[in-house]
Coordinates of C-alpha atoms and ligand atoms in Angstrom, one line a residue:
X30 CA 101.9 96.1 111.0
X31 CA 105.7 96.2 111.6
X32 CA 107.1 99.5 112.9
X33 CA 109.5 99.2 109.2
X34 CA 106.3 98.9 107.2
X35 CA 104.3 101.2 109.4
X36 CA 106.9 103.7 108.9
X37 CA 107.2 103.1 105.3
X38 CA 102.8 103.5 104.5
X39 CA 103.4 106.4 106.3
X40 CA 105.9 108.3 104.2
X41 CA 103.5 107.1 101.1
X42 CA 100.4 108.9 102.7
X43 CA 102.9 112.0 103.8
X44 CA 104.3 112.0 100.0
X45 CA 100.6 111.6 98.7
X46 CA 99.7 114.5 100.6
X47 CA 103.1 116.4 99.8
X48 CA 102.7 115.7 96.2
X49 CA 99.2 116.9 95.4
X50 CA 97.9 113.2 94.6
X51 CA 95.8 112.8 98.2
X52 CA 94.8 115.2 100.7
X53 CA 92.2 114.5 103.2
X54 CA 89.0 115.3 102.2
X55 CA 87.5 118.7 103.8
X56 CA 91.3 118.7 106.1
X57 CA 90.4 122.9 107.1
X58 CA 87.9 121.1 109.3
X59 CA 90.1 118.5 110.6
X60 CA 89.1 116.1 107.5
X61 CA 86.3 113.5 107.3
X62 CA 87.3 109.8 108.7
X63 CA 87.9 107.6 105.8
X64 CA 86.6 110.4 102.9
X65 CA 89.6 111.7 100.2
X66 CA 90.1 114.0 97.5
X67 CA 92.4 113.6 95.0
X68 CA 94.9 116.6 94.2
X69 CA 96.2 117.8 90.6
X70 CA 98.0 114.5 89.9
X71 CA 95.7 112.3 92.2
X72 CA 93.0 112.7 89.6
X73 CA 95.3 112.4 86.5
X74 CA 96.9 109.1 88.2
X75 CA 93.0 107.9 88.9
X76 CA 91.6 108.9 85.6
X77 CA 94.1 106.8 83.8
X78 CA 93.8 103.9 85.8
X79 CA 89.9 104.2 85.3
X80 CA 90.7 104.6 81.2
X81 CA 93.0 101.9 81.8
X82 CA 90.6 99.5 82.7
X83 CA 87.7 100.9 80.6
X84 CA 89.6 100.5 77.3
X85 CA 90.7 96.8 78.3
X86 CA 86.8 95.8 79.0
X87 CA 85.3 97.6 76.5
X88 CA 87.5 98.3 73.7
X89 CA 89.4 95.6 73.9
X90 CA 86.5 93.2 74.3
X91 CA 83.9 93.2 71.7
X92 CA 81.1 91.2 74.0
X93 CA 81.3 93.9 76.5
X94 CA 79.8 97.4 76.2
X95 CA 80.0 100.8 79.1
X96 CA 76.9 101.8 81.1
X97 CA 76.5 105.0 83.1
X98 CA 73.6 104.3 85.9
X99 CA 72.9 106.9 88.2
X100 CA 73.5 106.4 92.2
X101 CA 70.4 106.4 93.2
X102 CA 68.3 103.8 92.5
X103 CA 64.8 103.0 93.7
X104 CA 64.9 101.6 96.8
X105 CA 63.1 98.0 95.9
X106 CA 66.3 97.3 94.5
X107 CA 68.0 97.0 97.1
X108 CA 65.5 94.8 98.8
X109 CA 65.3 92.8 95.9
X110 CA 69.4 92.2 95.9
X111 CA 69.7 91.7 99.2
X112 CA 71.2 94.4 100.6
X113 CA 68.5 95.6 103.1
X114 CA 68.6 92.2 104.5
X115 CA 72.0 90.8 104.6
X116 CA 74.7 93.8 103.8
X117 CA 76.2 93.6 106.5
X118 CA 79.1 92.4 108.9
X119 CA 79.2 91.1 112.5
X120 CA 80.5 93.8 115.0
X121 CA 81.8 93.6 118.4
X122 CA 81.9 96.2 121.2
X123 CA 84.4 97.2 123.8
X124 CA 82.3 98.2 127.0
X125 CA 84.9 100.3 128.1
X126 CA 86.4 102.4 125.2
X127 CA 82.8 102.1 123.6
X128 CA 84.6 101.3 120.2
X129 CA 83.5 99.1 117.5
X130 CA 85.2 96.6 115.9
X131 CA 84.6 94.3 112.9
X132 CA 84.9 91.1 114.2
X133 CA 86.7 90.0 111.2
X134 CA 89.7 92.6 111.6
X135 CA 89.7 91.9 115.3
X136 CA 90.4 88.3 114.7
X137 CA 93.0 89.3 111.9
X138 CA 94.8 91.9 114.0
X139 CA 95.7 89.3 116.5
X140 CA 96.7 86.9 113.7
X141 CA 98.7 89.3 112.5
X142 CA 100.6 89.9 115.8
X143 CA 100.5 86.0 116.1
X144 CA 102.4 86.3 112.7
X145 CA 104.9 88.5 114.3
X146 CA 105.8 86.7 117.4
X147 CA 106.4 84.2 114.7
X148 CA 104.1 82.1 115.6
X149 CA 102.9 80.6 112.6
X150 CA 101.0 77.3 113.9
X151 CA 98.5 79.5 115.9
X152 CA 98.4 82.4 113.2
X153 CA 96.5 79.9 110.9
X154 CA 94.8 78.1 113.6
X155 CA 93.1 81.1 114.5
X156 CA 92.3 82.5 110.3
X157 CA 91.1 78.9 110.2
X158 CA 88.7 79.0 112.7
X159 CA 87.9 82.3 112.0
X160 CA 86.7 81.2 108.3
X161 CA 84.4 78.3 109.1
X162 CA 83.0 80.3 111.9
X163 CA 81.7 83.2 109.7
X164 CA 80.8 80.5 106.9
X165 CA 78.8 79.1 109.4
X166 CA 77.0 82.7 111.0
X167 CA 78.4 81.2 114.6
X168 CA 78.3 84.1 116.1
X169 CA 78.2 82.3 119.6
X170 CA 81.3 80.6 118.3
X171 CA 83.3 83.8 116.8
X172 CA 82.7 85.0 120.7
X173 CA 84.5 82.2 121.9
X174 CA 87.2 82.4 119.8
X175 CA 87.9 86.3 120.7
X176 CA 87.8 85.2 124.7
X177 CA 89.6 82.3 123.6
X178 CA 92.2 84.0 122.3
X179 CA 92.1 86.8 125.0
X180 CA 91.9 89.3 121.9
X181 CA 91.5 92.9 123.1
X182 CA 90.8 96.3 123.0
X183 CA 93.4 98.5 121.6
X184 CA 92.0 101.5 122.8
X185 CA 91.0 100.5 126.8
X186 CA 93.4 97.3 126.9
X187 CA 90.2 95.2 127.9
X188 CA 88.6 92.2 126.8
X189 CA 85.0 93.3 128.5
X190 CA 83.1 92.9 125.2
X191 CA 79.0 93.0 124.2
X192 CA 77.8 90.2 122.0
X193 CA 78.4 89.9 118.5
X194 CA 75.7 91.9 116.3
X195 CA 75.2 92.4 112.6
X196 CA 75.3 96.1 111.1
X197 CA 74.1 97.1 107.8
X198 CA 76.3 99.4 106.1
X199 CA 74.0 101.4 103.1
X200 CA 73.8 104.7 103.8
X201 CA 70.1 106.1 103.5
X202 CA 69.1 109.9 102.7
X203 CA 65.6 111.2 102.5
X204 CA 64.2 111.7 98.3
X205 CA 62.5 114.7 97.4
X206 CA 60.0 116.6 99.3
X207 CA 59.5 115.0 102.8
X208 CA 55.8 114.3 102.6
X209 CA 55.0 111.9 105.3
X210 CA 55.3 111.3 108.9
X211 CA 56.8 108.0 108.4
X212 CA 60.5 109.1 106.8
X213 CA 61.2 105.5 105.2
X214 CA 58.4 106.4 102.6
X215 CA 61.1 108.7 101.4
X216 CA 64.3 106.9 102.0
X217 CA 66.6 106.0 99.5
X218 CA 70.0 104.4 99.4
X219 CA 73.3 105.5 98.4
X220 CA 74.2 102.4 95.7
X221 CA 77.3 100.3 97.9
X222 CA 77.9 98.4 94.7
X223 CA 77.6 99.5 90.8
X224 CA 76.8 96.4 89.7
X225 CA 72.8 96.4 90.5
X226 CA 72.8 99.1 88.4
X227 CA 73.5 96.9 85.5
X228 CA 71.6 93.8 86.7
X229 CA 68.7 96.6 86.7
X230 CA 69.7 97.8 83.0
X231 CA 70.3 94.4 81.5
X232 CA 67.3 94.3 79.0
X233 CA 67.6 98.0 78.3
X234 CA 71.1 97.5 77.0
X235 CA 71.2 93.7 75.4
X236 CA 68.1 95.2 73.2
X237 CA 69.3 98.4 72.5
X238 CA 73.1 97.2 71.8
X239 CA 71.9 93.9 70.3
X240 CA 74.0 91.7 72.2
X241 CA 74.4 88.1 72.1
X242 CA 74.9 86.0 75.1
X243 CA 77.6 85.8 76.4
X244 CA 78.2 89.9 77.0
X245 CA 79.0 91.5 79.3
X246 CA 78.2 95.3 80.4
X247 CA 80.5 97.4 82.6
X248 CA 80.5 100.6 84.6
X249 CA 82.5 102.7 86.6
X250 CA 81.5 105.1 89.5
X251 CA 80.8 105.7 92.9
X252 CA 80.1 103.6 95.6
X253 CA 79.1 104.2 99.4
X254 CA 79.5 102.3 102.5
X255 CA 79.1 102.9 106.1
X256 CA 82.7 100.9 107.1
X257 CA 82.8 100.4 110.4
X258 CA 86.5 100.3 110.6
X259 CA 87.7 102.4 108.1
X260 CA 91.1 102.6 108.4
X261 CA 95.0 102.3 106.2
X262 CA 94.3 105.5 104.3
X263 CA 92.1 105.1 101.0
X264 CA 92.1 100.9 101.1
X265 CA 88.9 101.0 103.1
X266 CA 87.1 104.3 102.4
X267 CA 83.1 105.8 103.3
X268 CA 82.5 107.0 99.6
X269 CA 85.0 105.5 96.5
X270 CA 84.6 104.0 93.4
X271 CA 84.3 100.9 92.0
X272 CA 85.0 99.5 88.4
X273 CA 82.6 96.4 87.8
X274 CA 81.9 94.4 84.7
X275 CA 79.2 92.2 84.9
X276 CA 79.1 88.9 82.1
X277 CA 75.5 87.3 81.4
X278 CA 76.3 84.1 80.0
X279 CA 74.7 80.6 79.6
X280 CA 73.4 78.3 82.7
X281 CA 75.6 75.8 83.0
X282 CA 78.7 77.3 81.4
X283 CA 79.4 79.8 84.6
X284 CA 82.4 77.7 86.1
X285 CA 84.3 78.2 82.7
X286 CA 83.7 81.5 82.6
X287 CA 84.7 82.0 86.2
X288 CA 87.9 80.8 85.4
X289 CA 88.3 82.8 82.1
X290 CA 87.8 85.9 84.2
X291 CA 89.7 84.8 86.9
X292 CA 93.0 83.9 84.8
X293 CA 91.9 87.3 82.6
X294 CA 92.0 90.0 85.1
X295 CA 94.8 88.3 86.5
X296 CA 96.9 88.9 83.5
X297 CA 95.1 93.1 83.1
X298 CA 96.9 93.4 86.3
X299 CA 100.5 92.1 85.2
X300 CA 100.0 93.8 82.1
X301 CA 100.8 96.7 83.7
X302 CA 104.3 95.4 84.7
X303 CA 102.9 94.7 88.2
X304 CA 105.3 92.2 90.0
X305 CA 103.5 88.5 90.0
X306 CA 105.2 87.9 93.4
X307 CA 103.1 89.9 95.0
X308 CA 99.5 88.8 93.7
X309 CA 97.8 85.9 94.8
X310 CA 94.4 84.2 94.7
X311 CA 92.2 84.0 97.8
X312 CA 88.8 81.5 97.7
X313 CA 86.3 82.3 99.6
X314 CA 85.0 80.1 102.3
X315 CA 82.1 82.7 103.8
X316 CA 80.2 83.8 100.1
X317 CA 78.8 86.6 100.1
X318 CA 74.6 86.6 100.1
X319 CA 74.2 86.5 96.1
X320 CA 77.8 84.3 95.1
X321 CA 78.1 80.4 94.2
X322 CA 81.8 80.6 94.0
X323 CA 84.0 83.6 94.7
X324 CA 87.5 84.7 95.0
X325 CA 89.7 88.0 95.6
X326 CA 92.6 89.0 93.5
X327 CA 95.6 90.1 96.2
X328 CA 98.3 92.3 96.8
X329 CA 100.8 92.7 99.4
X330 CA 100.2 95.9 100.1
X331 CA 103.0 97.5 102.5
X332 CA 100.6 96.0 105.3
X333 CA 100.3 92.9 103.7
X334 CA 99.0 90.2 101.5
X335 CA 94.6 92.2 100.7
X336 CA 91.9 92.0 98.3
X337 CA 92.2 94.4 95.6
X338 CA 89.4 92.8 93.6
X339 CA 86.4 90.2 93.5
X340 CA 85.7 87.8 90.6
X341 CA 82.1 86.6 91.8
X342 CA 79.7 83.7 90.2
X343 CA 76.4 85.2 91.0
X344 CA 74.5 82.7 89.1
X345 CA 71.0 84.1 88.4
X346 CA 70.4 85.6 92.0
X347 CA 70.1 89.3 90.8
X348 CA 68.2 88.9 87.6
X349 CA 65.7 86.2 89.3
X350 CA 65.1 88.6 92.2
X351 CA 64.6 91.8 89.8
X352 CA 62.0 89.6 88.0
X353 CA 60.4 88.9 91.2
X354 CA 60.4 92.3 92.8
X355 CA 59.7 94.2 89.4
X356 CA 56.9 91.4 88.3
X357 CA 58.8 92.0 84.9
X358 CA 60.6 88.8 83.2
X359 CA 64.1 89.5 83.0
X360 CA 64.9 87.0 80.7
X361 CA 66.8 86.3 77.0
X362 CA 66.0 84.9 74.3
X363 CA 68.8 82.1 73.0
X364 CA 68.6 81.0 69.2
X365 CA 72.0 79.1 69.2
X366 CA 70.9 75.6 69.0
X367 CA 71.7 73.1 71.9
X368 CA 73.5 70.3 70.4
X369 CA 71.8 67.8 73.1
X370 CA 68.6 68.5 72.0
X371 CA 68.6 69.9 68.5
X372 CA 66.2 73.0 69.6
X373 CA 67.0 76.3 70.1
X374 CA 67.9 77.0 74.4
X375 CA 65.2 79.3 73.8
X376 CA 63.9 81.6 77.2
X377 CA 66.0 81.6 80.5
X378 CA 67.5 84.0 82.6
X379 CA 71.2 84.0 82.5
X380 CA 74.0 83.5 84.9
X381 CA 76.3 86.1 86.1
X382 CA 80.0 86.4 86.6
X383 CA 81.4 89.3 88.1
X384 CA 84.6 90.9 88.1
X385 CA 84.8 93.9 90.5
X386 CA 87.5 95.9 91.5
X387 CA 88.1 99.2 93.5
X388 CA 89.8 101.8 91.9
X389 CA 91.0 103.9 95.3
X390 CA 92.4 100.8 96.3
X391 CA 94.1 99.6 92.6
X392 CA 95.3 103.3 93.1
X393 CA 96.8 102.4 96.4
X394 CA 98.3 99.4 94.9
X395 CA 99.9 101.3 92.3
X396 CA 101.5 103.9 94.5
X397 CA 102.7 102.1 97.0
X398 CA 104.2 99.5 94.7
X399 CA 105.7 102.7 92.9
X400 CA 107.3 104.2 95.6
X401 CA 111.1 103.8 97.0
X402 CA 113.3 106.1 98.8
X403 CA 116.4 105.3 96.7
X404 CA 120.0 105.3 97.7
X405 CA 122.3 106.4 94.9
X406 CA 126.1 106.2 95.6
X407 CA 128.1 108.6 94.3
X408 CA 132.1 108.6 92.8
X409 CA 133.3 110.4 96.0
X410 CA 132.2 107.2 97.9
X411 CA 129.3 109.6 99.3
X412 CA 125.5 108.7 98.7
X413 CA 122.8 110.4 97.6
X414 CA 119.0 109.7 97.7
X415 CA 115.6 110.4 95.9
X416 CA 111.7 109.8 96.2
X417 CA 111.3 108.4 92.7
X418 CA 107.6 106.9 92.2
X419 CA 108.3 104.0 89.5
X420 CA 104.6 104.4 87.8
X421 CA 103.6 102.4 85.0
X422 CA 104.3 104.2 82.1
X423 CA 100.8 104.3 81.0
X424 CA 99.5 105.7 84.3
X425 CA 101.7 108.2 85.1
X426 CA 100.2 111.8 85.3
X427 CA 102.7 113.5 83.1
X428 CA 104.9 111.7 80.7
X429 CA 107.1 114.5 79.5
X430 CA 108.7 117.3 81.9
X431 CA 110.2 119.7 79.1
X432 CA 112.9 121.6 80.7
X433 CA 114.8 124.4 79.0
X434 CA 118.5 124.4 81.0
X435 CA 118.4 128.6 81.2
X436 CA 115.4 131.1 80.7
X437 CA 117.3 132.8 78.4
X438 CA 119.2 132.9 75.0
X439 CA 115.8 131.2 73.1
X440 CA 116.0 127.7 74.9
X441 CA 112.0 128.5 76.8
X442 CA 111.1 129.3 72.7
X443 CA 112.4 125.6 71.8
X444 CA 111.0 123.9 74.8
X445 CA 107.1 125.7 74.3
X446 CA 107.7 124.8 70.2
X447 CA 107.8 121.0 71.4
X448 CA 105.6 121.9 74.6
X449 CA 103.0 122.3 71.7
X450 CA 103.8 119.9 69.3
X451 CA 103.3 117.3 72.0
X452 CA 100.1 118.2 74.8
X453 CA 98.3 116.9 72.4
X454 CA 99.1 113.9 72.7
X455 CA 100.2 113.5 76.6
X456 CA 100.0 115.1 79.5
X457 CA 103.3 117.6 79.5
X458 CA 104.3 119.7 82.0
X459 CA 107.0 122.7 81.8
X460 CA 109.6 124.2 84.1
X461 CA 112.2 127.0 83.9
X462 CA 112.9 127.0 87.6
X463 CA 115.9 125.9 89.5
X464 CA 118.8 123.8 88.5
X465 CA 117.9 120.8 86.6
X466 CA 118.9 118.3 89.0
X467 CA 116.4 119.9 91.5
X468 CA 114.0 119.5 88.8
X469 CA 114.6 116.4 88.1
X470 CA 113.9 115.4 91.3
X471 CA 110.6 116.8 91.5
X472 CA 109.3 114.8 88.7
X473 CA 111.0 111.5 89.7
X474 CA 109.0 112.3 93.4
X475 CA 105.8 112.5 90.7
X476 CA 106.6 109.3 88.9
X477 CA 107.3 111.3 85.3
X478 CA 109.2 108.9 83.0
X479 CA 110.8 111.2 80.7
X480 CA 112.6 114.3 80.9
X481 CA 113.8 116.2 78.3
X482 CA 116.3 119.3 78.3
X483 CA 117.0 121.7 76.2
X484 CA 120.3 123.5 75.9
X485 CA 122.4 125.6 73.5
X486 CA 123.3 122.1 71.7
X487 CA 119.9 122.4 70.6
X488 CA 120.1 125.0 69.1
X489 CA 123.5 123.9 67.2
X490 CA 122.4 120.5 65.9
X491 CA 118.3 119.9 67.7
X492 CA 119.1 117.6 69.5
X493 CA 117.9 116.8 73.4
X494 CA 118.9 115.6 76.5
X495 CA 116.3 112.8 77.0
X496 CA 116.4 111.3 81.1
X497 CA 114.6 108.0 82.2
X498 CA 113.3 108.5 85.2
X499 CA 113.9 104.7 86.7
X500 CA 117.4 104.2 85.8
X501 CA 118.2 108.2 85.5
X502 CA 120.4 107.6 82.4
X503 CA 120.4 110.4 79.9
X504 CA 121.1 110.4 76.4
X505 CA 121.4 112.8 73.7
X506 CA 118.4 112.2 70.6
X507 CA 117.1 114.6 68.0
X508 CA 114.0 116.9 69.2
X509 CA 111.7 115.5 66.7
X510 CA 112.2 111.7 68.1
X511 CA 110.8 112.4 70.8
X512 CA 107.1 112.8 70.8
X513 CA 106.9 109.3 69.0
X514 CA 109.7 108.0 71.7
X515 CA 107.0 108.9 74.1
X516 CA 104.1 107.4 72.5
X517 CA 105.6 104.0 71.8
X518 CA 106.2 103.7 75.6
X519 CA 101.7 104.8 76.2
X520 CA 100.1 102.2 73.6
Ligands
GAP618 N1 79.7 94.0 93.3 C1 80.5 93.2 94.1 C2 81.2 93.9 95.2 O1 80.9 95.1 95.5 P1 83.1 93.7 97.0 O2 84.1 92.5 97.2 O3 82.2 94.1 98.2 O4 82.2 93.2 95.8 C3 84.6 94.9 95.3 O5 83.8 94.9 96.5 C4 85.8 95.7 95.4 O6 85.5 97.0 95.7 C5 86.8 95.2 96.4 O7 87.6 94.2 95.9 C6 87.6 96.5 96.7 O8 88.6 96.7 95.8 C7 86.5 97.6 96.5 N2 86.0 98.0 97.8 C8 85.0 97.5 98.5 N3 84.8 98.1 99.7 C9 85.6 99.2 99.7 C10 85.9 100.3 100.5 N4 85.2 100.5 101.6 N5 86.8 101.2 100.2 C11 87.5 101.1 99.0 N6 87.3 100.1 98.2 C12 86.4 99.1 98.5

């Protein structure tokens, strides 16, 4: 990272912090590495992105219906999916600083330094190799490459590495009463994914909901992973939560709806005014254990171009390995005749695309593309400035400050009469204190797109002083305009 742009992540995190959206988790004992809570407009922010994204799968989709699996899960599942086996990355280790390091973000860090010596010929040389080295499990190879390169340690300043060994990153915890002398009788996982939660509820909900292929069933909630670099803030956390939507479909008619998903949650992100500039696709060369094709969804994030979220073709990988595991068919029954053969396509287990994004990290997104430290000039040829966060109008935590200009002469009376014929509806938030353009300035620094003050005009003719928070004009409208003003800027 540039000093510019490391400066700049770091006056997001500080204003996170200052602002009540992030605050290290458990920060009386010096915090937890790479565990966050979310503060009084942290959660509100979160919880509408969450909404956000439920309402566009499940409203807004009539094949797709919600699911709430619990975290735990028995632990064949995770044999069955994979995860025992194969979740996990190659590390590396300095033999002098003792610190691990993915060998993926090793690699990258240089590249990224390679970037900023400008040279670009050697930056993809090295992503390139990189990539059909970890497609290929080389490990020998990936070695090479980091002596090759003379990549290391930015702790000890030393290239004196171990040699390259796989780490599994589930978390494990004992279950119940310990009753054995062996403790993996007891051991259970924390889920790293929602999604086998659904693979594991598929019958239970295409039965119960009477779904016809192709559905799809999505969830929300936590997910856990033992990362061992956890690092830029809540983009790569311990314990954070994913928003997955898994779609059973047809064999044979996965690529189509690979791209349908792909181009779809594409467009859920720009529908929310996000700049296209700054998103990109990224195909995967190294698939993950269970995917047949796979790409991420990126953002330049203020340290650069990242994944924000997987669309994955699983293909029947999870069903087929329940069905094994479980000894229970996982299978649906297709009516719809198949024009090729004039009979029904009868029994099979379907194929799976995925679309699976993190919500900490679309938070992220949404913050730091949101933020600005804004110059405004003034008419005395002076300048002034402000820490506006330019949230989505939908997402922000409050939509309406209501600010009476005085405490006195019956303005607070006005401002709590609209107060209440609004909360309702939105999230409002009311303030006496200070002089309004103090005010102001607090809610621009908490991304709330409308203000609204009340002064003794109001009381002459009800009208308001209404102020957009992006472009800070004011204008004067009548009080009861502007609840439906509000709402025509949320649906
Ligand atoms: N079910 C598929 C799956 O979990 P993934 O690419 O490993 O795929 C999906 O994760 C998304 O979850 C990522 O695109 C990212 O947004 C989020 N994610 C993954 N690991 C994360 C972590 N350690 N911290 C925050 N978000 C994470």
């Amino acid at each position: 990272m540039s000093t510019q742009t490391e400066t700049t992540f770091q006056s997001i995190i500080s204003h996170a912090k200052e602002y009540g959206f992030v605050f290290p988790s458990s920060e009386i004992y010096d915090g937890l590495s790479a565990v966050y809570d979310y503060g009084p407009y942290g959660s509100e922010l979160k919880k509408n992105i969450r909404d956000y994204w439920w309402k566009s799968m499940t409203q807004m989709h009539e094949n797709i219906v919600g699911l709430d699996a619990a975290i735990f899960m028995h632990p064949t599942t995770w044999k069955a999916s994979g995860h025992v086996d194969n979740f996990s990355d190659p590390m590396i280790d300095n033999k002098d600083s003792n610190k691990r390091y993915r060998v993926d973000h090793l690699i990258e860090a240089k590249a990224e330094q390679l970037a900023l010596e400008g040279k670009k010929e050697e930056e993809f040389a090295i992503l390139k190799s990189m990539d059909e080295l970890l497609a290929a499990d080389d490990y020998v190879g990936l070695k090479k490459l980091i002596d090759d390169n003379k990549i290391v340690c930015s702790i000890s300043g030393t290239a004196n590495w171990t040699e390259i060994r796989q780490f599994n990153l589930m978390f494990s915890t004992e279950f119940g009463a310990i009753s054995s002398d062996n403790p993996d009788d007891n051991k259970v996982y924390l889920r790293p994914e929602t999604a086998q939660g659904i693979f594991v509820n598929f019958l239970n909900v295409q039965k119960t909901a009477r779904m016809k292929i192709p559905f799809g069933i999505a969830q929300t909630g936590k997910a856990f992973r033992n990362e061992i670099v956890a690092r830029q803030f809540i983009f790569r956390m311990r314990e954070f939560e994913q928003m997955e939507m898994q779609f059973f479909v047809r064999p044979g008619t996965e690529g189509e709806w690979y791209k349908f998903w792909k181009e779809e949650r594409l467009k859920w992100h720009l529908s929310l005014g996000l700049p296209t500039e700054k998103y990109r696709y990224h195909d995967h060369v190294k698939l993950a254990h269970y995917a047949k094709e796979a790409c991420d969804i990126e953002f330049e994030f203020p340290f650069g171009f990242k994944e924000v979220e997987g669309i994955h073709s699983r293909s029947d990988f999870d069903l087929t390995q329940h069905q094994t595991y479980s000894k229970k068919k996982q299978q649906y029954f297709d009516n719809d005749i198949d024009e090729a053969t004039g009979k029904p396509y009868g029994n099979y287990v379907p194929y799976v695309v995925e679309t699976s994004i993190g919500l900490d990290r679309m938070f992220l997104l949404i913050l730091s593309n949101a933020y600005e430290e804004e110059v405004i000039p003034k008419e005395d040829g002076t300048n002034d400035s402000r820490v506006v966060l330019h949230l989505p109008t939908k997402l922000a935590p409050i939509k309406l400050a209501i600010l009476p200009l005085t405490k006195k002469d019956g303005l607070p009376e006005i401002a709590k009469e609209l107060m209440d014929g609004c909360r309702a509806y939105f999230h409002c938030f009311y303030e006496e204190k200070d002089a309004i353009g103090k005010r102001y300035r607090r809610q621009d620094a908490i991304g709330t797109p409308f203000c609204v003050t009340i002064d003794h005009q109001t009381k002459e003719d009800n009208t308001v002083t209404i102020r957009y928070r992006d472009s800070m004009q004011q204008e004067r409208i009548a009080i009861d305009k502007v609840k439906d003003l509000v709402l025509k800027e949320i649906f």
